[in-house]
Short mmCIF file of C-alpha atoms in Angstrom, two decimals:
data_model
loop_
_atom_site.label_atom_id
_atom_site.label_comp_id
_atom_site.label_asym_id
_atom_site.label_seq_id
_atom_site.Cartn_x
_atom_site.Cartn_y
_atom_site.Cartn_z
CA MET B 4 9.60 34.29 -162.43
CA ARG B 5 6.98 36.65 -163.78
CA TYR B 6 7.52 38.50 -167.06
CA GLY B 7 6.03 41.90 -167.75
CA ARG B 8 6.03 44.19 -170.75
CA VAL B 9 9.33 46.02 -171.29
CA GLY B 10 9.01 49.77 -171.77
CA THR B 11 11.00 52.11 -174.02
CA VAL B 12 14.20 53.60 -172.64
CA ARG B 13 13.74 57.36 -172.61
CA ARG B 14 16.95 59.16 -173.57
CA ALA B 15 15.81 62.45 -175.02
CA ARG B 16 14.62 64.25 -171.88
CA ASN B 17 16.79 64.08 -168.78
CA ALA B 18 14.20 65.98 -166.79
CA GLU B 19 15.34 65.16 -163.28
CA TYR B 20 18.70 66.75 -163.98
CA THR B 21 17.40 69.87 -165.71
CA GLY B 22 14.18 70.05 -163.66
CA TYR B 23 10.55 70.07 -164.70
CA VAL B 24 10.52 73.84 -164.86
CA GLY B 25 12.84 73.66 -161.89
CA HIS B 26 11.32 70.51 -160.39
CA MET B 27 13.94 68.20 -158.90
CA GLY B 28 16.74 70.46 -160.15
CA TYR B 29 20.03 71.07 -158.38
CA THR B 30 19.47 72.77 -155.06
CA GLY B 31 21.75 74.08 -152.36
CA ARG B 32 21.00 73.86 -148.67
CA GLY B 33 19.51 76.52 -146.45
CA ALA B 34 21.83 78.54 -144.24
CA GLY B 35 20.19 77.04 -141.17
CA ARG B 36 21.35 73.48 -141.84
CA ARG B 37 22.63 71.76 -138.76
CA GLY B 38 26.27 70.71 -138.55
CA VAL B 39 27.39 67.13 -138.20
CA LEU B 40 25.91 65.61 -135.08
CA ALA B 41 28.62 65.12 -132.47
CA ALA B 42 26.94 62.38 -130.51
CA VAL B 43 24.79 59.42 -131.33
CA VAL B 44 21.70 59.12 -129.16
CA LEU B 45 20.52 55.59 -129.68
CA ALA B 46 19.32 54.31 -126.32
CA GLY B 47 16.74 51.62 -126.98
CA CYS B 48 17.05 51.99 -130.75
CA GLY B 49 17.83 48.32 -131.33
CA ALA B 50 14.55 47.20 -129.81
CA LEU B 51 12.62 49.79 -131.77
CA LEU B 52 14.24 48.79 -135.02
CA ALA B 53 13.40 45.18 -134.36
CA ALA B 54 9.79 46.21 -133.88
CA GLY B 55 9.89 48.00 -137.20
CA CYS B 56 10.88 45.02 -139.31
CA SER B 57 9.07 43.88 -142.42
CA PRO B 58 5.33 43.57 -141.63
CA GLU B 59 4.17 40.12 -140.60
CA GLY B 60 0.52 40.70 -141.29
CA GLY B 61 -0.85 40.12 -137.82
CA PRO B 62 -4.49 39.53 -137.01
CA GLY B 63 -6.81 40.06 -139.94
CA ALA B 64 -4.16 39.59 -142.62
CA ARG B 65 -5.59 37.79 -145.63
CA PRO B 66 -2.79 36.36 -147.78
CA GLY B 67 -3.81 36.19 -151.42
CA GLY B 68 -7.12 37.99 -150.94
CA SER B 69 -8.28 41.57 -151.02
CA PRO B 70 -6.00 43.79 -148.93
CA PRO B 71 -7.22 44.71 -145.46
CA GLY B 72 -8.66 48.21 -145.31
CA THR B 73 -10.11 48.13 -148.82
CA ALA B 74 -13.28 46.87 -150.45
CA SER B 75 -12.87 43.81 -152.60
CA PRO B 76 -12.27 44.95 -156.19
CA GLY B 77 -14.77 42.41 -157.36
CA SER B 78 -17.53 43.87 -155.19
CA GLY B 79 -17.98 47.13 -157.04
CA SER B 80 -16.36 50.12 -158.69
CA PRO B 81 -13.40 52.07 -157.31
CA GLY B 82 -15.97 54.66 -156.27
CA ALA B 83 -17.66 52.07 -154.07
CA SER B 84 -14.33 51.29 -152.43
CA ALA B 85 -13.75 54.98 -151.77
CA SER B 86 -17.17 55.26 -150.14
CA ALA B 87 -16.38 52.32 -147.88
CA SER B 88 -13.09 53.90 -146.82
CA ALA B 89 -14.73 57.27 -146.25
CA GLY B 90 -17.37 55.62 -144.06
CA ALA B 91 -14.70 53.91 -142.01
CA SER B 92 -12.83 57.19 -141.56
CA ALA B 93 -15.91 58.86 -140.10
CA SER B 94 -16.29 56.27 -137.32
CA PRO B 95 -15.76 57.30 -133.67
CA GLU B 96 -12.67 55.07 -133.53
CA ALA B 97 -10.81 57.39 -135.93
CA ALA B 98 -9.17 59.62 -133.31
CA ALA B 99 -7.57 62.71 -134.81
CA PRO B 100 -3.94 63.58 -134.08
CA PRO B 101 -3.13 67.14 -132.99
CA ALA B 102 -3.13 69.78 -135.73
CA LYS B 103 0.43 70.76 -134.82
CA GLY B 104 3.21 68.22 -134.61
CA ALA B 105 6.85 68.18 -133.58
CA VAL B 106 10.10 66.58 -134.73
CA THR B 107 13.24 66.06 -132.65
CA VAL B 108 16.44 64.71 -134.22
CA THR B 109 17.71 62.35 -131.52
CA GLY B 110 20.77 60.85 -133.17
CA GLU B 111 22.77 59.86 -136.20
CA VAL B 112 22.90 56.16 -137.02
CA ALA B 113 25.38 56.39 -139.90
CA LYS B 114 27.18 58.90 -142.09
CA GLY B 115 29.38 58.91 -145.18
CA LEU B 116 26.91 56.85 -147.24
CA GLU B 117 26.96 57.07 -151.04
CA SER B 118 23.61 57.49 -152.84
CA PRO B 119 21.53 55.64 -150.20
CA TRP B 120 18.02 54.71 -151.38
CA GLY B 121 16.23 51.70 -149.86
CA VAL B 122 16.64 50.99 -146.13
CA VAL B 123 15.20 48.10 -144.08
CA PRO B 124 15.66 47.27 -140.39
CA LEU B 125 16.88 43.79 -139.52
CA PRO B 126 15.70 41.77 -136.54
CA GLY B 127 17.88 42.93 -133.67
CA GLY B 128 18.12 46.52 -134.85
CA ASP B 129 20.82 46.83 -137.53
CA LEU B 130 19.94 48.16 -141.00
CA LEU B 131 20.43 47.12 -144.60
CA VAL B 132 21.04 50.06 -146.95
CA ALA B 133 21.07 50.05 -150.77
CA SER B 134 23.45 52.29 -152.71
CA ARG B 135 21.69 53.33 -155.91
CA ASP B 136 24.85 54.15 -157.88
CA LYS B 137 27.23 51.51 -156.52
CA GLY B 138 24.71 48.67 -156.71
CA THR B 139 25.73 47.42 -153.28
CA ILE B 140 23.90 46.54 -150.07
CA SER B 141 25.59 47.37 -146.77
CA ARG B 142 24.81 46.59 -143.16
CA VAL B 143 24.81 49.44 -140.66
CA ALA B 144 25.49 48.60 -137.01
CA VAL B 145 23.21 50.99 -135.14
CA GLY B 146 25.30 50.91 -131.99
CA SER B 147 28.60 51.96 -133.58
CA GLY B 148 27.59 53.36 -136.95
CA ALA B 149 29.95 50.91 -138.68
CA VAL B 150 29.04 50.26 -142.31
CA THR B 151 29.96 46.87 -143.80
CA GLN B 152 29.23 45.89 -147.40
CA ILE B 153 27.46 42.55 -147.51
CA GLY B 154 27.43 42.22 -151.30
CA LYS B 155 26.97 43.70 -154.74
CA VAL B 156 23.79 43.00 -156.70
CA PRO B 157 24.71 41.55 -160.12
CA GLY B 158 23.15 43.19 -163.18
CA VAL B 159 22.52 46.64 -161.73
CA ALA B 160 22.98 49.30 -164.43
CA PRO B 161 22.90 52.71 -162.71
CA GLY B 162 22.12 55.78 -164.78
CA GLY B 163 20.02 58.89 -164.23
CA GLU B 164 17.43 57.97 -161.62
CA GLY B 165 18.00 54.24 -162.12
CA GLY B 166 20.15 51.82 -160.18
CA LEU B 167 19.67 49.80 -157.01
CA LEU B 168 16.54 51.28 -155.45
CA GLY B 169 14.06 49.78 -152.97
CA LEU B 170 14.68 46.99 -150.47
CA ALA B 171 12.29 44.77 -148.50
CA LEU B 172 12.65 41.76 -146.24
CA SER B 173 10.64 38.63 -146.85
CA PRO B 174 7.69 38.29 -144.45
CA SER B 175 9.37 35.00 -143.49
CA PHE B 176 12.85 36.51 -143.19
CA ALA B 177 13.51 34.86 -139.83
CA SER B 178 13.46 31.48 -141.58
CA ASP B 179 14.23 32.12 -145.25
CA ARG B 180 16.72 35.07 -144.91
CA LEU B 181 15.52 36.56 -148.23
CA VAL B 182 16.16 40.20 -149.14
CA TYR B 183 14.14 41.65 -152.03
CA ALA B 184 15.54 44.42 -154.23
CA TYR B 185 14.10 46.58 -157.03
CA PHE B 186 16.79 47.60 -159.52
CA THR B 187 17.52 48.84 -163.02
CA THR B 188 19.30 46.63 -165.54
CA GLU B 189 20.40 47.29 -169.12
CA SER B 190 16.95 46.27 -170.36
CA ASP B 191 14.36 46.87 -167.62
CA ASN B 192 13.55 47.42 -163.97
CA ARG B 193 13.04 44.21 -162.06
CA ILE B 194 12.63 42.68 -158.62
CA ALA B 195 14.92 39.91 -157.38
CA ARG B 196 15.47 38.20 -154.06
CA MET B 197 18.75 37.08 -152.54
CA ARG B 198 19.56 34.95 -149.54
CA TYR B 199 21.50 36.81 -146.86
CA ASP B 200 24.08 34.56 -145.16
CA GLU B 201 25.80 36.36 -142.29
CA GLN B 202 28.21 33.43 -141.81
CA ARG B 203 30.00 34.13 -145.10
CA PRO B 204 32.83 36.70 -145.41
CA ALA B 205 31.91 40.38 -145.66
CA GLY B 206 31.18 41.38 -149.25
CA GLN B 207 30.14 37.82 -150.13
CA GLN B 208 27.03 37.40 -147.99
CA LEU B 209 24.39 37.76 -150.73
CA GLY B 210 23.37 34.68 -152.68
CA ALA B 211 22.72 34.67 -156.41
CA PRO B 212 19.68 36.79 -157.39
CA ASP B 213 16.44 34.94 -158.05
CA THR B 214 14.43 37.22 -160.35
CA VAL B 215 10.79 37.09 -159.28
CA PHE B 216 9.48 39.84 -161.59
CA ARG B 217 10.93 41.53 -164.66
CA GLY B 218 9.91 43.77 -167.55
CA ILE B 219 9.07 46.98 -165.70
CA PRO B 220 9.91 49.87 -168.08
CA LYS B 221 13.20 51.66 -167.41
CA GLY B 222 14.45 55.11 -168.31
CA LEU B 223 16.85 57.84 -167.28
CA ILE B 224 13.93 59.29 -165.32
CA HIS B 225 10.81 58.04 -163.52
CA ASN B 226 11.85 54.52 -162.55
CA GLY B 227 9.76 54.43 -159.38
CA GLY B 228 11.48 51.84 -157.22
CA ARG B 229 9.85 51.60 -153.79
CA ILE B 230 8.88 48.08 -152.71
CA ALA B 231 7.23 46.88 -149.49
CA PHE B 232 5.36 43.88 -148.14
CA GLY B 233 1.88 44.86 -147.02
CA PRO B 234 -0.18 43.69 -144.04
CA ASP B 235 -1.50 40.94 -146.36
CA LYS B 236 2.09 39.68 -146.85
CA MET B 237 1.90 40.50 -150.56
CA LEU B 238 4.64 42.46 -152.34
CA TYR B 239 3.79 45.97 -153.58
CA ALA B 240 5.93 48.04 -155.97
CA GLY B 241 5.68 51.63 -157.15
CA THR B 242 6.77 52.21 -160.76
CA GLY B 243 7.27 55.23 -163.01
CA GLU B 244 6.31 55.95 -166.62
CA THR B 245 9.96 56.64 -167.66
CA GLY B 246 8.93 59.96 -169.24
CA GLU B 247 6.62 58.17 -171.71
CA THR B 248 3.44 59.61 -170.24
CA GLY B 249 1.06 57.34 -172.17
CA LEU B 250 2.26 54.29 -170.23
CA ALA B 251 0.49 55.49 -167.09
CA GLN B 252 -2.98 55.03 -168.65
CA ASP B 253 -2.07 51.83 -170.52
CA LYS B 254 -3.21 48.94 -168.32
CA LYS B 255 -1.09 46.54 -170.36
CA SER B 256 2.06 48.43 -169.40
CA LEU B 257 3.76 48.11 -166.02
CA GLY B 258 4.90 51.76 -166.11
CA GLY B 259 3.17 54.38 -163.98
CA LYS B 260 1.51 51.82 -161.72
CA ILE B 261 1.36 50.35 -158.28
CA LEU B 262 1.82 46.60 -158.56
CA ARG B 263 0.67 43.88 -156.16
CA MET B 264 2.05 40.36 -156.39
CA THR B 265 2.82 37.27 -154.35
CA PRO B 266 6.34 36.87 -152.92
CA ASP B 267 7.02 34.67 -155.98
CA GLY B 268 5.99 37.45 -158.39
CA ASP B 269 2.59 36.09 -159.43
CA PRO B 270 -0.69 38.04 -159.63
CA VAL B 271 -2.71 37.93 -156.43
CA HIS B 272 -6.22 36.52 -156.39
CA GLY B 273 -8.40 39.54 -155.72
CA ASN B 274 -6.39 42.00 -157.81
CA PRO B 275 -8.56 44.29 -159.97
CA GLU B 276 -7.96 42.19 -163.09
CA ALA B 277 -7.29 38.47 -163.20
CA ASP B 278 -3.77 37.47 -164.21
CA SER B 279 -2.50 41.02 -163.75
CA VAL B 280 -0.27 42.48 -161.05
CA VAL B 281 -1.57 46.01 -161.77
CA TYR B 282 -3.23 47.31 -158.60
CA SER B 283 -3.73 50.99 -159.51
CA TYR B 284 -2.77 53.12 -162.51
CA GLY B 285 -2.52 56.66 -163.82
CA HIS B 286 0.63 57.36 -161.78
CA ARG B 287 3.64 59.41 -162.86
CA ASN B 288 6.43 58.25 -160.55
CA VAL B 289 5.66 56.47 -157.26
CA GLN B 290 8.52 56.39 -154.73
CA GLY B 291 6.60 56.25 -151.45
CA LEU B 292 4.39 53.43 -150.06
CA ALA B 293 3.06 53.06 -146.50
CA TRP B 294 0.10 51.59 -144.61
CA ASP B 295 -1.73 53.29 -141.76
CA LYS B 296 -2.96 51.60 -138.58
CA ASP B 297 -6.15 50.53 -140.37
CA LYS B 298 -4.09 48.91 -143.16
CA ARG B 299 -4.99 51.47 -145.82
CA LEU B 300 -2.31 52.00 -148.46
CA TRP B 301 -0.91 55.49 -149.09
CA ALA B 302 1.45 56.54 -151.89
CA ALA B 303 3.47 59.64 -152.69
CA GLU B 304 4.31 60.62 -156.24
CA PHE B 305 6.04 63.34 -158.19
CA GLY B 306 4.02 65.86 -160.15
CA GLN B 307 5.30 67.60 -163.24
CA HIS B 308 5.12 71.38 -163.33
CA THR B 309 2.45 72.00 -160.72
CA TRP B 310 1.44 69.50 -158.03
CA ASP B 311 3.11 66.70 -156.10
CA GLU B 312 0.63 64.30 -154.52
CA LEU B 313 -0.20 62.11 -151.55
CA ASN B 314 -2.79 59.53 -152.62
CA LEU B 315 -5.01 57.05 -150.79
CA ILE B 316 -4.74 53.93 -152.94
CA GLU B 317 -7.79 51.91 -153.87
CA PRO B 318 -7.61 48.77 -156.05
CA GLY B 319 -8.43 49.48 -159.69
CA ALA B 320 -8.51 53.26 -159.27
CA ASN B 321 -7.16 55.66 -161.92
CA TYR B 322 -5.07 58.49 -160.47
CA GLY B 323 -5.22 60.58 -163.60
CA TRP B 324 -1.74 61.08 -165.01
CA PRO B 325 -1.15 62.48 -167.64
CA GLU B 326 -4.73 63.71 -168.07
CA ALA B 327 -4.92 65.19 -164.57
CA GLU B 328 -2.37 66.55 -162.08
CA GLY B 329 -3.34 67.50 -158.54
CA LYS B 330 -6.97 67.94 -157.47
CA ALA B 331 -8.55 68.10 -160.91
CA GLY B 332 -12.04 67.01 -159.84
CA ARG B 333 -12.57 65.14 -163.11
CA PRO B 334 -14.92 62.16 -163.40
CA GLY B 335 -13.15 58.81 -163.58
CA PHE B 336 -9.98 60.03 -161.86
CA ARG B 337 -9.12 59.77 -158.17
CA ASP B 338 -8.02 63.07 -156.62
CA PRO B 339 -5.10 63.18 -154.17
CA VAL B 340 -5.67 63.73 -150.46
CA ALA B 341 -2.96 66.39 -150.27
CA VAL B 342 -0.87 68.34 -152.81
CA TRP B 343 2.27 70.48 -152.80
CA LYS B 344 3.97 72.82 -155.23
CA THR B 345 6.77 70.86 -156.83
CA ASP B 346 9.58 73.00 -155.40
CA GLU B 347 8.26 72.37 -151.87
CA ALA B 348 8.26 68.59 -151.98
CA SER B 349 9.39 66.27 -154.79
CA PRO B 350 8.31 63.42 -152.52
CA SER B 351 10.14 60.14 -152.21
CA GLY B 352 9.69 57.84 -149.21
CA ILE B 353 6.80 57.97 -146.73
CA ALA B 354 5.98 56.35 -143.39
CA TRP B 355 3.00 56.34 -141.04
CA ALA B 356 3.43 57.16 -137.35
CA GLU B 357 1.46 58.85 -134.58
CA GLY B 358 -1.63 59.38 -136.73
CA SER B 359 0.21 61.10 -139.55
CA VAL B 360 1.88 60.30 -142.85
CA TRP B 361 5.49 61.56 -142.84
CA MET B 362 6.89 62.36 -146.30
CA ALA B 363 10.50 62.99 -147.33
CA GLY B 364 11.05 65.87 -149.75
CA LEU B 365 13.96 65.85 -152.20
CA LYS B 366 13.89 69.24 -153.91
CA GLY B 367 11.83 70.53 -151.00
CA ASN B 368 14.66 69.74 -148.54
CA ARG B 369 12.15 69.11 -145.76
CA LEU B 370 10.08 66.49 -143.96
CA TRP B 371 6.31 66.87 -144.29
CA ARG B 372 3.70 65.80 -141.72
CA ILE B 373 0.14 65.13 -142.92
CA PRO B 374 -2.12 64.55 -139.86
CA LEU B 375 -5.10 62.33 -140.62
CA ALA B 376 -8.38 61.38 -138.99
CA GLY B 377 -8.97 58.18 -140.92
CA THR B 378 -8.54 59.34 -144.51
CA VAL B 379 -9.24 63.04 -143.92
CA PRO B 380 -6.51 65.61 -143.14
CA VAL B 381 -7.21 67.43 -139.88
CA ALA B 382 -4.89 70.34 -140.71
CA GLU B 383 -2.68 71.65 -143.47
CA PRO B 384 0.55 69.69 -144.05
CA GLU B 385 3.33 70.88 -141.76
CA ALA B 386 7.02 71.14 -142.75
CA PHE B 387 9.99 70.27 -140.53
CA LEU B 388 13.81 70.35 -140.87
CA GLU B 389 13.57 72.70 -143.86
CA GLY B 390 17.03 73.17 -145.37
CA LYS B 391 18.82 71.59 -142.41
CA TYR B 392 19.91 68.29 -143.93
CA GLY B 393 19.42 68.86 -147.66
CA ARG B 394 17.55 66.40 -149.85
CA LEU B 395 15.57 63.74 -147.99
CA ARG B 396 14.99 60.34 -149.62
CA THR B 397 13.57 57.69 -147.29
CA VAL B 398 11.52 57.55 -144.08
CA VAL B 399 11.19 54.34 -142.07
CA ALA B 400 8.73 53.81 -139.20
CA LEU B 401 10.26 52.07 -136.18
CA GLY B 402 7.10 51.80 -134.12
CA GLY B 403 5.49 54.33 -131.81
CA ASP B 404 6.90 57.83 -132.23
CA LYS B 405 10.26 56.78 -133.72
CA LEU B 406 11.36 57.25 -137.35
CA LEU B 407 14.50 56.86 -139.42
CA LEU B 408 15.26 59.58 -141.98
CA VAL B 409 17.72 59.10 -144.85
CA THR B 410 19.32 62.04 -146.66
CA SER B 411 20.11 62.10 -150.40
CA GLU B 412 22.78 64.74 -151.01
CA THR B 413 25.13 62.41 -152.94
CA ASP B 414 22.61 61.48 -155.65
CA GLY B 415 24.07 63.97 -158.15
CA ARG B 416 21.51 66.70 -157.47
CA GLY B 417 22.48 67.90 -154.01
CA SER B 418 25.31 69.87 -152.44
CA PRO B 419 27.06 67.25 -150.31
CA GLU B 420 29.02 68.30 -147.26
CA ALA B 421 31.44 66.35 -145.07
CA GLY B 422 29.68 63.32 -143.62
CA ASP B 423 26.91 63.07 -146.22
CA ASP B 424 24.82 61.04 -146.65
CA ARG B 425 23.33 60.27 -143.26
CA ILE B 426 20.70 58.20 -141.49
CA LEU B 427 19.09 60.08 -138.61
CA THR B 428 16.80 58.96 -135.79
CA LEU B 429 13.75 61.09 -135.04
CA THR B 430 11.10 61.33 -132.37
CA VAL B 431 7.84 62.72 -133.74
CA ARG B 432 4.33 63.63 -132.69
#
């Protein structure tokens, strides 16, 4: 088990409830919101979900080394890495997606969920879903929509934005049956893994948590919480600075960072600094992580009063917070690839599909499409589903043009209606 530095619990400023000058405040839904879907259109969904399981690395994966798609941090400065990525993006192989996209809601996998946050597909097509406020993990049968609790995660202490957050499956899930979870306790945010035994009775199918990493700062706000295994089979985690803005620039703190570690919670050889899991810093609150087809890492994060961001992540790079927000153009800080006004986005989960990053907006109540030729946007971000389903929390790529989209109306900041929260299936281009 790896120990990190524990941050200060922020109690004075409950900003996500009151809003950062309206950011992430309570919002109603637009008049055009669709009603409850009457039919579930899930033909072939099981096979697609199976294809969208936890990444297995594939050809070119380099466990324990520098991540595919990036320059080795030991080979030069973050600026050199950016140049390498920019060169790759200009190659003829980087075919651009169309400037205009499309989204079709094809079905409803589940409804009536309480504070859903992390979602992962299982082999065979069913889903595991974390409830932030209940601290439970449930299995959703995609064919029937039945929701069965498989267990409660011990030690979860929900409050504010904290609770049971991201989920990920072990890269060796087929053999080890390990489910990873990022969650808030009374003292910190941490990552633990639990064995999932489907042969045990419902509600008792999770083994005792094995804490692989602890000491991430916690607060009522800005707990981060997204975790994912990358193409290199290493575990990545997005964290927040808990409202203590100085943590983001403090490399000795785990707050306001993207972390990269082995499945056992140890620093990875090839990380920017030896014996450190810190992969990038200067972040405010990272809740979205995704890799494109060339294995480049993208992250979405909340701004404060002005700009939300989509960032291309390079090892060792400084993304500026709290000294810079949005495209500041200041030496030493990495500018985002795309920005939004905070009432249009408040981004949480992201996924890559069909040449674009797809980003869920909480306060924005919409799904954003950012079409990319390599690392360069080919058009302005495009919004879909605005106001139709309320707050949107998580996006999951299922392979090809299929996505899952998770709503977040029951998180204490929405206006829940009958049937909320939901998991929807989408076809996109």
